[in-house]
């Protein structure tokens, strides 16, 4: 359009141009009209935009009608391009015009679509009507559905042709077929969008059902298939009554079929004898109709399987088994030349067509079984054994080929035949490709049976033990039996690759679910010869034994796939995936012989390009297969399920050189995966007790493979990162086997990568790993790169990236610990820069980075005490500001305490000076009165006091005690001193200081009488903490005070007891068993206290004690939980809370489990508060 995009369009001009004789003008006109309508729709949706409304006025009703007529007229334009844009414009138009125009459009297009004379443009009209259904506003859905549904149903009835004798090639029949297909298509979309919301559709459910069901008898396959799809959508919205009627009608028709095979027909005759009326009409049902009915039944079960009832399933399964009876699979398998019964050769259908129909019927039945198993797992369970038996029989249904299943020496014969065929394979490869077996479609039946077994595996994934244990007859009237797992492994020899891949993947999924179930404790995988099977059986555990024959059979079967020259890449890929999954099971792939054999097959795959005989099979041995083979090797090395010595002894001579060669490949994924494999090898050598010579040889090979990739610059990012990881593993583990030049070369390359923006994070992680190894080894020195590495890391601390800062801080913390003695020529100015940057990071805006920065500063001070002045200058001011933050807690607080202790220990600052600085933080206006700040400062002061010389400690604590004045007006100072004394007493036995313990007890008990609640709370915490360091003087006094206390003081004393227990739990090597007899009586006595606050404290004490001494406390709680006294409501409430706190405190689940049934009984209490507490207890246990 020539006008600006913001000017109002001239609809009159556009409408005139739509009638132009030139198709190009019409095309441009309808295109411009479409764009104008889009802008109008966008402006109309922005109702609050006044400017938009003024620039694009609404279209009046007359213009709307003219536009609708013009667009509809262009739907039958002579130009296909114009028609296409007209359909597109129709979708935009429906969003803007009034409801009246929408109904007119719907009527017009529907009429054109149903008009027999418009066959040439029916596809266009159908697309237009589908566009209308998809784009019409939701509020118009009911109106549109009302106008369309009845007309579409009438169109189906009017044009239906269910007579099998009619000729589908005649013009009228073809025209009618097109109308029916178009109606079914539109109905499907209409039901999908408005089937559950439109009242008009709901009123038409029954006519719609009858109309679509009638089309299942159409002579045209495409009509039957389309009708089945529509029925599947309709089934999701109809009522349960109609759904029941639909299923019964489908089953009634399927039940008329005579079945397939001898056994299937026998089943049908027996069923028909019970209902003679059905047998009279059985001859009228065509096999094509049966197939369509079965397919429709599968579609219905797939969409609404959860709505089917047990009666439906009980009737469906026997009917379906007529077409896939296991006995028929065995009969046809044994005698493929037997002529087909005359009943199977339908009128107008030859033997080949009848055989194809049988294949399709069986395929449809198994598709139905698959759907039932996945959608109705509970309902199908009674029939699951029959379905599995049938699927196992038809999984090997291959009447045109003999597998020698019954030959005991089949495996040996197969091996001999394979050796003979290898010489002749290439000569006759072209002739083999021309085999007549290309016309054999029985593989479709086998594939559908395999998919049914896959559905069974999926449905039983939480407990797949039955698939390993339950046995089924391998053939009809045969004594040989097999499990599902065994049958799957036996069928790895399937000749059709699609089926073979499905079989391997099905077994892989079964094995994966079995390993997961074993991890969850549902079953036990017996793969270790040292396991006592009798003991496992006696314990009632379900044991799945992989060690006898299963593991070896799996490995042997997968090796045949890997070694088959004519095997497809998908088969080999599936075999590799199965071996990778087997590595997760206990015992892994198996013995050293099996490991060596697998490695030899992997070697063949990795060397495919170097082998002249296999180069012609490049499609099989592709790069992706190499990648998967390398992934398998990496999993075998890292899974820890094999004997490390076996893996090492097989890997080094067979595969190491080939893996190193893969690092020089062209595809970046293969290179990266090869580097990941090399990364696992150094650790394997350590676990496998490799000799010095082996380590030296492997270290040289790894260096030669990794170093070129580490030094190259123009590489994929993934290769660079993997090369860094591999070098970290090599240097950190095998550094003793590397020459100094080799180590220095790798370290210098790490520095180069550290300076590069894209690789610096990976390089930092590599340096951190090397630094950790250097801490514990004298053979690995980082002196050659230390100065430059710290300088680069200090620069990275100034970057904005948080992840980069975090990695750099962790690396600095690791590297500085590796600093050699003071004789090492270290740039002292570098520490000034590093500590300055560290001090700038210390802030409560990011406590994790703050924690890492404090830890790095502490490490620097430990490694270089001479940096004390720099730490005091750059780090201490920020640390003091942090100490008065209300957000300070957990790791950041612990790191701050460690740094302050180290500053005192290294002499960076005097104790008195640092104490005054910390006490001075109380004067900060923002922190005054904050309990969290006072608590943090008290911990800081106590920490530096503990780091000071022992001679000063007694003086410090006495001065602190003397400064405590419970009646003082300076409440914050009193709180601080109380908490300092408690934190100090937690680490020091105050009973060894003359008179200190007695004075502190006196002050604490006096503080309980203070008028200030904060002082009372601080005194309670201090008393509990001081009791940890000196139990003998404090704990008896605390318990004695509890005997005669009540009210608020009792609550405070229990708070002290709770603090004592919590702090004692955090003490290493804590053992409170000797004190439990003293603690239990006051706790038991107050379980029924009238004060809820006191009971809550008692519950916390009992919960914490239960974590410390479960054998002593849990029986007491069990006894209290069954208490039947007058105070039982309060007691049971306390017990429920105590168990909840014990669970939250990480009590040993094994200790708690025997008592949980008693505690769960609290849910049955009548009191609502007890029920609530019991429910919270259960929530804690669940989470």
mmCIF file with all atom_site columns, C-alpha atoms in Angstrom, residues 2 8 17 51 181 219 233 290 299 325 340 347 360 433 524 592-593 624 675 719 724 736 788 855 874 899 1151:
data_model
loop_
_atom_site.group_PDB
_atom_site.id
_atom_site.type_symbol
_atom_site.label_atom_id
_atom_site.label_alt_id
_atom_site.label_comp_id
_atom_site.label_asym_id
_atom_site.label_entity_id
_atom_site.label_seq_id
_atom_site.pdbx_PDB_ins_code
_atom_site.Cartn_x
_atom_site.Cartn_y
_atom_site.Cartn_z
_atom_site.occupancy
_atom_site.B_iso_or_equiv
_atom_site.pdbx_formal_charge
_atom_site.auth_seq_id
_atom_site.auth_comp_id
_atom_site.auth_asym_id
_atom_site.auth_atom_id
_atom_site.pdbx_PDB_model_num
ATOM 1  C CA . UNK A 1 2    ? 1.246   3.441   -0.858 1.00 0.00 ? 2    UNK A CA 1
ATOM 2  C CA . UNK A 1 8    ? -6.519  4.640   7.922  1.00 0.00 ? 8    UNK A CA 1
ATOM 3  C CA . UNK A 1 17   ? -9.589  -4.060  -6.576 1.00 0.00 ? 17   UNK A CA 1
ATOM 4  C CA . UNK A 1 51   ? -4.423  7.560   19.878 1.00 0.00 ? 51   UNK A CA 1
ATOM 5  C CA . UNK A 1 181  ? -13.703 -36.749 4.729  1.00 0.00 ? 181  UNK A CA 1
ATOM 6  C CA . UNK A 1 219  ? -15.474 -49.463 1.938  1.00 0.00 ? 219  UNK A CA 1
ATOM 7  C CA . UNK A 1 233  ? -11.713 -37.023 20.028 1.00 0.00 ? 233  UNK A CA 1
ATOM 8  C CA . UNK A 1 290  ? -12.426 -55.653 11.982 1.00 0.00 ? 290  UNK A CA 1
ATOM 9  C CA . UNK A 1 299  ? -7.705  -44.843 19.761 1.00 0.00 ? 299  UNK A CA 1
ATOM 10 C CA . UNK A 1 325  ? -3.248  -66.322 20.109 1.00 0.00 ? 325  UNK A CA 1
ATOM 11 C CA . UNK A 1 340  ? -4.312  -70.600 4.271  1.00 0.00 ? 340  UNK A CA 1
ATOM 12 C CA . UNK A 1 347  ? -14.123 -62.252 -1.609 1.00 0.00 ? 347  UNK A CA 1
ATOM 13 C CA . UNK A 1 360  ? -2.470  -55.516 10.115 1.00 0.00 ? 360  UNK A CA 1
ATOM 14 C CA . UNK A 1 433  ? 20.784  -57.217 -0.631 1.00 0.00 ? 433  UNK A CA 1
ATOM 15 C CA . UNK A 1 524  ? 17.886  -56.757 45.678 1.00 0.00 ? 524  UNK A CA 1
ATOM 16 C CA . UNK A 1 592  ? 38.088  -59.455 33.594 1.00 0.00 ? 592  UNK A CA 1
ATOM 17 C CA . UNK A 1 593  ? 37.487  -61.647 30.521 1.00 0.00 ? 593  UNK A CA 1
ATOM 18 C CA . UNK A 1 624  ? 28.541  -40.862 16.478 1.00 0.00 ? 624  UNK A CA 1
ATOM 19 C CA . UNK A 1 675  ? 39.655  -36.225 26.865 1.00 0.00 ? 675  UNK A CA 1
ATOM 20 C CA . UNK A 1 719  ? 37.587  -29.188 23.846 1.00 0.00 ? 719  UNK A CA 1
ATOM 21 C CA . UNK A 1 724  ? 41.962  -28.378 31.147 1.00 0.00 ? 724  UNK A CA 1
ATOM 22 C CA . UNK A 1 736  ? 55.397  -37.875 40.309 1.00 0.00 ? 736  UNK A CA 1
ATOM 23 C CA . UNK A 1 788  ? 51.656  -14.608 38.194 1.00 0.00 ? 788  UNK A CA 1
ATOM 24 C CA . UNK A 1 855  ? 38.570  -17.400 54.365 1.00 0.00 ? 855  UNK A CA 1
ATOM 25 C CA . UNK A 1 874  ? 42.699  -3.584  54.322 1.00 0.00 ? 874  UNK A CA 1
ATOM 26 C CA . UNK A 1 899  ? 40.067  -14.526 60.889 1.00 0.00 ? 899  UNK A CA 1
ATOM 27 C CA . UNK A 1 1151 ? 16.470  -45.886 65.588 1.00 0.00 ? 1151 UNK A CA 1
#
